[in-house]
Short mmCIF file of C-alpha atoms in Angstrom, two decimals:
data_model
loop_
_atom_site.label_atom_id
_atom_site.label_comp_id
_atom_site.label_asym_id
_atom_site.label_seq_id
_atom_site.Cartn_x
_atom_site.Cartn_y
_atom_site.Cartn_z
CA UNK A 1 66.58 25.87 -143.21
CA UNK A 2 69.31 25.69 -146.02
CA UNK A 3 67.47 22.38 -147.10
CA UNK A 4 65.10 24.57 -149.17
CA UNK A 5 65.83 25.72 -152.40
CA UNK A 6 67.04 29.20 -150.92
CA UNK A 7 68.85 28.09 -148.58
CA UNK A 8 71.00 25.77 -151.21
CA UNK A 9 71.15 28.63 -153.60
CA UNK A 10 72.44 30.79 -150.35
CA UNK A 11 75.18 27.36 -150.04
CA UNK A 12 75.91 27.82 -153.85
CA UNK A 13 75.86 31.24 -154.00
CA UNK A 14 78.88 31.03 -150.85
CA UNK A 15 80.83 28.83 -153.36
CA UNK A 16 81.09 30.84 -156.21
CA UNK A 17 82.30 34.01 -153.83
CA UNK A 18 84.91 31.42 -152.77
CA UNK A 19 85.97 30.65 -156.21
CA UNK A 20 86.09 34.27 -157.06
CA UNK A 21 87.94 35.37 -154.06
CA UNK A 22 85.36 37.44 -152.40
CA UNK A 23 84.83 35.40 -149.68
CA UNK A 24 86.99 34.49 -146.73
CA UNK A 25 86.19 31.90 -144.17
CA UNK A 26 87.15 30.45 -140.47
CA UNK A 27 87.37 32.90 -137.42
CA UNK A 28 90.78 34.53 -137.89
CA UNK A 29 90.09 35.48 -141.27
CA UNK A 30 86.60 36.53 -140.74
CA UNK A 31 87.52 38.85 -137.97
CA UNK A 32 90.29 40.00 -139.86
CA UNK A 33 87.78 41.46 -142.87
CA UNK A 34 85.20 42.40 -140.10
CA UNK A 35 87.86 44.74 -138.14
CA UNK A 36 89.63 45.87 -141.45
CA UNK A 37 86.57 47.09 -143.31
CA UNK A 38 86.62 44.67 -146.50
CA UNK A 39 83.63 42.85 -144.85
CA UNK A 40 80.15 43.18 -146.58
CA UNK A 41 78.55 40.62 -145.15
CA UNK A 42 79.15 38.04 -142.27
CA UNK A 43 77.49 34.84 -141.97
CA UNK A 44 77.92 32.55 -138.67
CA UNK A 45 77.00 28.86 -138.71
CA UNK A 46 73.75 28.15 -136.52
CA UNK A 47 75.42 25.68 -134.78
CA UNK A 48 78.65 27.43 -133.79
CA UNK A 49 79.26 28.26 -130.19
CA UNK A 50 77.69 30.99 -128.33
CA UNK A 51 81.24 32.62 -127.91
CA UNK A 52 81.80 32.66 -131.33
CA UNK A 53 78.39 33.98 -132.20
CA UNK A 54 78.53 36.72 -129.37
CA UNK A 55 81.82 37.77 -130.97
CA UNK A 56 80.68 38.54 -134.18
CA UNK A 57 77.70 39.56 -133.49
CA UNK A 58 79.09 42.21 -131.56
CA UNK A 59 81.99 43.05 -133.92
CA UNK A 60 79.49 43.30 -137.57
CA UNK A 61 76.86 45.15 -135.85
CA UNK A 62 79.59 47.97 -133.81
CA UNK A 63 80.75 48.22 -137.70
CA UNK A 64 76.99 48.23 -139.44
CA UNK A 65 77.76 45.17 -141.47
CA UNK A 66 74.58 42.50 -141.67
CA UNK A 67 74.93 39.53 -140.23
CA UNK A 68 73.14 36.07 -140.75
CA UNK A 69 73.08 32.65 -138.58
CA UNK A 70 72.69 30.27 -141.67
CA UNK A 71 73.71 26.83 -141.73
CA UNK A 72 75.60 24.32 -140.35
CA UNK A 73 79.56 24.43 -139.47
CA UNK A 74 79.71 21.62 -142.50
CA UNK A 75 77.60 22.59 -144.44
CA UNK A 76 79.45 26.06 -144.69
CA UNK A 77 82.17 24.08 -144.94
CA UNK A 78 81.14 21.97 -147.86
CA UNK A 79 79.85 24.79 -149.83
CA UNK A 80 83.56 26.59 -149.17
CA UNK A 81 85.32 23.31 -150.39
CA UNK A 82 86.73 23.14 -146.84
CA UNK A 83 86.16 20.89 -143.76
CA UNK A 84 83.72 22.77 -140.75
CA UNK A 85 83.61 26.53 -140.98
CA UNK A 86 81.74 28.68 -138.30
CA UNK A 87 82.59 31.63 -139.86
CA UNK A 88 82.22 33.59 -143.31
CA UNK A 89 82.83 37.05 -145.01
CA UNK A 90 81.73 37.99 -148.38
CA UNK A 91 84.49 40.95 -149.16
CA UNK A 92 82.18 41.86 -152.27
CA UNK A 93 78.98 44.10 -152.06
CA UNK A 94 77.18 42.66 -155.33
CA UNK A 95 77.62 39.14 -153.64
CA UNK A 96 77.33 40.12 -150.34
CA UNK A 97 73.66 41.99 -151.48
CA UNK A 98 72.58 38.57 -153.38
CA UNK A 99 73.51 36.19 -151.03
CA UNK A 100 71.99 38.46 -148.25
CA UNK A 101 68.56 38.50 -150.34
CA UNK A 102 68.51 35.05 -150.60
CA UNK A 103 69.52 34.23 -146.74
CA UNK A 104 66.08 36.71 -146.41
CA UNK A 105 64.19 34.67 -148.51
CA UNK A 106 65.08 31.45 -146.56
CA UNK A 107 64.02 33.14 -143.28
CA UNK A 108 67.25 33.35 -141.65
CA UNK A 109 68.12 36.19 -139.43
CA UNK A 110 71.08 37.40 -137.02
#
């Protein structure tokens, strides 16, 4: 999936909203934007637990905020500049609405 060229501009894309600040990454911080209303989009690694994906799943959609499965826990993490990360907000709308076109255009869905 983010072997195509979508899904590596979706990776790209997810480092660049690092860089700027508008995205925050790993569960705590994730929920923490989810529950505090800064979140404008959540994306949870395909290969995260079923806990984990349960729990956001169920967080995003009780708030209306899209959520994608995309990726792996590394490569998430490589595109953040961090190790394995199962979790990501985008805290930005005009990111959140690029990177959610693109995650579309890879095929990817909650």
């Amino acid at each position: 999936m983010s072997n195509t060229a979508a899904g590596k501009n979706v990776l790209s894309m997810l480092g660049l909203a690092k860089k700027a600040g508008k995205a925050v990454s790993g569960e705590s911080k994730t929920e923490a934007a989810v529950k505090g209303g800064t979140a404008c989009l959540v994306i949870v690694a395909t290969d995260a637990s079923d806990n984990t994906k349960k729990l956001f799943k169920d967080k995003a959609t009780y708030r209306s905020i899209p959520i994608y499965l995309f990726g792996t826990k590394e490569e998430l993490g490589h595109a953040l500049g961090q190790e394995f990360r199962s979790s990501v907000a985008i805290i930005d709308r005009g990111f959140a609405e690029a990177i959610q076109k693109k995650i579309e255009e890879a095929g990817s869905q909650a």
